[in-house]
Amino acid sequence: MDDVIATLKILIIGEAGVGKSSLLLRFTDDQFDPEQSATIGVDFKIKTVNVEGNRVKLAIWDTAGQERFRTLTPSYYRGAQGVILVYDTSKRTSFDKLENWLTELRTYCTKRDVIKMLVGNKIDKDQREVDTLTGTNFARRYQMLFTECSAKTCDHVQDAFDELVHKIIQTPGLWDTEKSNSGLKIGERDGEAKASSCYGGCSLI
Amino acid sequence: MATNDNQEVQSASDSNHQLTADGKNAQMIICPNCRCKILLKKTAELVNTDIFLPYMRVKKNTSNQESGQVDGEQLSQFWKVDNMFTFENVGFTKTVGSSIKYLICADCEIGPIGWHDINDKTTFLIATQRIHYSD
């Protein structure tokens, strides 16, 4: 549609089992068990959101379990404007691995000012291994947005998600040169192959 | 069981779709389960083509996965768009076989509601029997 101002590529990454897919992609009410989709596995989703009266299309890519085998390819990262980095607050090891994920982001993201959001998941679990302050500090050090949530507090995720999209829209160099680009290719994960116009530097917090 | 469930969904869907003068969908296309918006009005073209889609629900403990067979049905009427960003909301499954991706609801993930062959970048099909309409 003509009134769509941007098409953004957003990635969700983090260690296996931290709840990336269940937390951010599915808001099912369990009335209708989506067995068929669950069996095959979801690759990516297109969602349309409203940002201050503007329609924005998001292509949201989950790692679809590939992180278990450390096989995320450079093309997975290519062209991404936003990254949601998830860890499990009840599992310290998933937090300790965040540095590795950031290194990978720095290596493969073609846009240097990609907007990052850190999400501490599963706060409803009893045994906390990463407290809120630790998460906050880490997010601040790496200029990331931050939120904590659980499957029961999905509202936080939606808010944080909106904030991420907001930040991207407020960072013109990140998306305005690609306005007409809908060339995200399926299958090859090879879309948006052209080099981005990097304005450099980070833009938030 | 699986077949019955599937038929429920089908019979619940309004197959009396309305067309605009130029053959586009006159109503918004929504998820039959959660009413998530899939396609806005006048964004898709009605086409007739035979495509096999697995049923939306599968039997538990089915042995079909081992045998490599999938229960499903041949469907013949679809809404077609030529750019995936025409969708308001939609999900794509991982590639099945050599080149097929099924389309599912982006929110509740019910599906398959549609079909895409990654070798044909300008054809995205939504089965008329597997969606609902809204004004």
JSON list of C-alpha atoms in Angstrom, two decimals, chain A residues 1 7 21 25-29 31-48 55 57-59 61 64-65 181-188, chain B residues 9 33 40 43 54-60 65 70 83-94 96 101-102 104-112 116 118 121 124:
[
{"chain": "A", "resi": 1, "resn": "MET", "atom": "CA", "xyz": [0.00, 0.00, 0.00]},
{"chain": "A", "resi": 7, "resn": "THR", "atom": "CA", "xyz": [9.77, -1.92, 5.35]},
{"chain": "A", "resi": 21, "resn": "SER", "atom": "CA", "xyz": [9.78, -17.62, 19.35]},
{"chain": "A", "resi": 25, "resn": "LEU", "atom": "CA", "xyz": [6.10, -14.18, 17.69]},
{"chain": "A", "resi": 26, "resn": "ARG", "atom": "CA", "xyz": [3.14, -16.04, 18.97]},
{"chain": "A", "resi": 27, "resn": "PHE", "atom": "CA", "xyz": [0.23, -14.62, 20.89]},
{"chain": "A", "resi": 28, "resn": "THR", "atom": "CA", "xyz": [-1.95, -17.69, 20.59]},
{"chain": "A", "resi": 29, "resn": "ASP", "atom": "CA", "xyz": [-4.80, -18.23, 22.97]},
{"chain": "A", "resi": 31, "resn": "GLN", "atom": "CA", "xyz": [-7.88, -22.46, 21.59]},
{"chain": "A", "resi": 32, "resn": "PHE", "atom": "CA", "xyz": [-6.59, -23.65, 18.33]},
{"chain": "A", "resi": 33, "resn": "ASP", "atom": "CA", "xyz": [-3.39, -25.55, 18.62]},
{"chain": "A", "resi": 34, "resn": "PRO", "atom": "CA", "xyz": [-1.38, -24.60, 15.58]},
{"chain": "A", "resi": 35, "resn": "GLU", "atom": "CA", "xyz": [0.04, -28.05, 15.23]},
{"chain": "A", "resi": 36, "resn": "GLN", "atom": "CA", "xyz": [0.73, -27.98, 11.54]},
{"chain": "A", "resi": 37, "resn": "SER", "atom": "CA", "xyz": [2.77, -24.80, 11.72]},
{"chain": "A", "resi": 38, "resn": "ALA", "atom": "CA", "xyz": [4.57, -25.97, 14.82]},
{"chain": "A", "resi": 39, "resn": "THR", "atom": "CA", "xyz": [5.54, -29.19, 13.11]},
{"chain": "A", "resi": 40, "resn": "ILE", "atom": "CA", "xyz": [7.02, -27.47, 10.10]},
{"chain": "A", "resi": 41, "resn": "GLY", "atom": "CA", "xyz": [8.44, -24.46, 11.91]},
{"chain": "A", "resi": 42, "resn": "VAL", "atom": "CA", "xyz": [8.04, -20.77, 11.23]},
{"chain": "A", "resi": 43, "resn": "ASP", "atom": "CA", "xyz": [10.65, -19.06, 9.12]},
{"chain": "A", "resi": 44, "resn": "PHE", "atom": "CA", "xyz": [9.62, -15.42, 9.24]},
{"chain": "A", "resi": 45, "resn": "LYS", "atom": "CA", "xyz": [6.62, -13.15, 9.53]},
{"chain": "A", "resi": 46, "resn": "ILE", "atom": "CA", "xyz": [5.38, -10.01, 7.95]},
{"chain": "A", "resi": 47, "resn": "LYS", "atom": "CA", "xyz": [3.59, -7.67, 10.31]},
{"chain": "A", "resi": 48, "resn": "THR", "atom": "CA", "xyz": [2.16, -4.23, 9.79]},
{"chain": "A", "resi": 55, "resn": "ARG", "atom": "CA", "xyz": [2.14, 2.30, 8.59]},
{"chain": "A", "resi": 57, "resn": "LYS", "atom": "CA", "xyz": [5.85, -3.20, 7.49]},
{"chain": "A", "resi": 58, "resn": "LEU", "atom": "CA", "xyz": [8.09, -5.46, 9.49]},
{"chain": "A", "resi": 59, "resn": "ALA", "atom": "CA", "xyz": [9.76, -8.61, 8.30]},
{"chain": "A", "resi": 61, "resn": "TRP", "atom": "CA", "xyz": [13.03, -13.24, 11.33]},
{"chain": "A", "resi": 64, "resn": "ALA", "atom": "CA", "xyz": [14.26, -20.95, 13.59]},
{"chain": "A", "resi": 65, "resn": "GLY", "atom": "CA", "xyz": [16.49, -23.04, 15.80]},
{"chain": "A", "resi": 181, "resn": "ASN", "atom": "CA", "xyz": [13.18, -1.98, -1.37]},
{"chain": "A", "resi": 182, "resn": "SER", "atom": "CA", "xyz": [10.96, -4.97, -1.05]},
{"chain": "A", "resi": 183, "resn": "GLY", "atom": "CA", "xyz": [13.61, -7.24, -2.41]},
{"chain": "A", "resi": 184, "resn": "LEU", "atom": "CA", "xyz": [13.92, -9.42, 0.64]},
{"chain": "A", "resi": 185, "resn": "LYS", "atom": "CA", "xyz": [14.31, -12.73, -1.04]},
{"chain": "A", "resi": 186, "resn": "ILE", "atom": "CA", "xyz": [12.82, -15.78, 0.50]},
{"chain": "A", "resi": 187, "resn": "GLY", "atom": "CA", "xyz": [14.82, -18.92, 0.71]},
{"chain": "A", "resi": 188, "resn": "GLU", "atom": "CA", "xyz": [18.21, -17.53, -0.02]},
{"chain": "B", "resi": 9, "resn": "VAL", "atom": "CA", "xyz": [-13.15, -24.50, 9.80]},
{"chain": "B", "resi": 33, "resn": "ASN", "atom": "CA", "xyz": [-9.22, -18.27, 14.06]},
{"chain": "B", "resi": 40, "resn": "LEU", "atom": "CA", "xyz": [-6.68, -5.36, 3.09]},
{"chain": "B", "resi": 43, "resn": "THR", "atom": "CA", "xyz": [-5.14, -6.06, -2.67]},
{"chain": "B", "resi": 54, "resn": "PRO", "atom": "CA", "xyz": [-2.04, -30.15, 4.32]},
{"chain": "B", "resi": 55, "resn": "TYR", "atom": "CA", "xyz": [-5.03, -30.00, 6.65]},
{"chain": "B", "resi": 56, "resn": "MET", "atom": "CA", "xyz": [-4.88, -27.28, 9.24]},
{"chain": "B", "resi": 57, "resn": "ARG", "atom": "CA", "xyz": [-5.02, -29.78, 12.05]},
{"chain": "B", "resi": 58, "resn": "VAL", "atom": "CA", "xyz": [-3.16, -33.04, 12.27]},
{"chain": "B", "resi": 59, "resn": "LYS", "atom": "CA", "xyz": [-3.83, -36.12, 14.34]},
{"chain": "B", "resi": 60, "resn": "LYS", "atom": "CA", "xyz": [-1.71, -36.49, 17.38]},
{"chain": "B", "resi": 65, "resn": "GLN", "atom": "CA", "xyz": [5.71, -38.07, 9.43]},
{"chain": "B", "resi": 70, "resn": "VAL", "atom": "CA", "xyz": [0.88, -35.65, 4.80]},
{"chain": "B", "resi": 83, "resn": "ASN", "atom": "CA", "xyz": [4.57, -9.10, -3.48]},
{"chain": "B", "resi": 84, "resn": "MET", "atom": "CA", "xyz": [4.86, -10.51, 0.01]},
{"chain": "B", "resi": 85, "resn": "PHE", "atom": "CA", "xyz": [4.80, -7.05, 1.50]},
{"chain": "B", "resi": 86, "resn": "THR", "atom": "CA", "xyz": [1.27, -6.65, 0.23]},
{"chain": "B", "resi": 87, "resn": "PHE", "atom": "CA", "xyz": [0.25, -8.76, 3.22]},
{"chain": "B", "resi": 88, "resn": "GLU", "atom": "CA", "xyz": [-0.80, -6.93, 6.34]},
{"chain": "B", "resi": 89, "resn": "ASN", "atom": "CA", "xyz": [0.23, -9.84, 8.49]},
{"chain": "B", "resi": 90, "resn": "VAL", "atom": "CA", "xyz": [1.34, -13.30, 7.49]},
{"chain": "B", "resi": 91, "resn": "GLY", "atom": "CA", "xyz": [3.80, -15.97, 8.51]},
{"chain": "B", "resi": 92, "resn": "PHE", "atom": "CA", "xyz": [5.95, -18.18, 6.32]},
{"chain": "B", "resi": 93, "resn": "THR", "atom": "CA", "xyz": [6.94, -21.67, 7.37]},
{"chain": "B", "resi": 94, "resn": "LYS", "atom": "CA", "xyz": [10.34, -23.11, 6.74]},
{"chain": "B", "resi": 96, "resn": "VAL", "atom": "CA", "xyz": [9.07, -27.88, 2.79]},
{"chain": "B", "resi": 101, "resn": "LYS", "atom": "CA", "xyz": [6.65, -22.47, 1.99]},
{"chain": "B", "resi": 102, "resn": "TYR", "atom": "CA", "xyz": [3.24, -22.56, 3.60]},
{"chain": "B", "resi": 104, "resn": "ILE", "atom": "CA", "xyz": [0.14, -19.15, 8.19]},
{"chain": "B", "resi": 105, "resn": "CYS", "atom": "CA", "xyz": [-1.50, -16.57, 10.41]},
{"chain": "B", "resi": 106, "resn": "ALA", "atom": "CA", "xyz": [1.15, -14.23, 11.79]},
{"chain": "B", "resi": 107, "resn": "ASP", "atom": "CA", "xyz": [-0.48, -14.06, 15.20]},
{"chain": "B", "resi": 108, "resn": "CYS", "atom": "CA", "xyz": [-2.00, -17.44, 16.07]},
{"chain": "B", "resi": 109, "resn": "GLU", "atom": "CA", "xyz": [0.01, -19.38, 13.50]},
{"chain": "B", "resi": 110, "resn": "ILE", "atom": "CA", "xyz": [-2.94, -21.40, 12.29]},
{"chain": "B", "resi": 111, "resn": "GLY", "atom": "CA", "xyz": [-2.32, -22.85, 8.87]},
{"chain": "B", "resi": 112, "resn": "PRO", "atom": "CA", "xyz": [-1.51, -23.60, 6.21]},
{"chain": "B", "resi": 116, "resn": "HIS", "atom": "CA", "xyz": [4.32, -20.01, -1.93]},
{"chain": "B", "resi": 118, "resn": "ILE", "atom": "CA", "xyz": [10.31, -19.79, -3.60]},
{"chain": "B", "resi": 121, "resn": "LYS", "atom": "CA", "xyz": [8.92, -14.68, -6.41]},
{"chain": "B", "resi": 124, "resn": "PHE", "atom": "CA", "xyz": [1.71, -15.79, -3.05]}
]
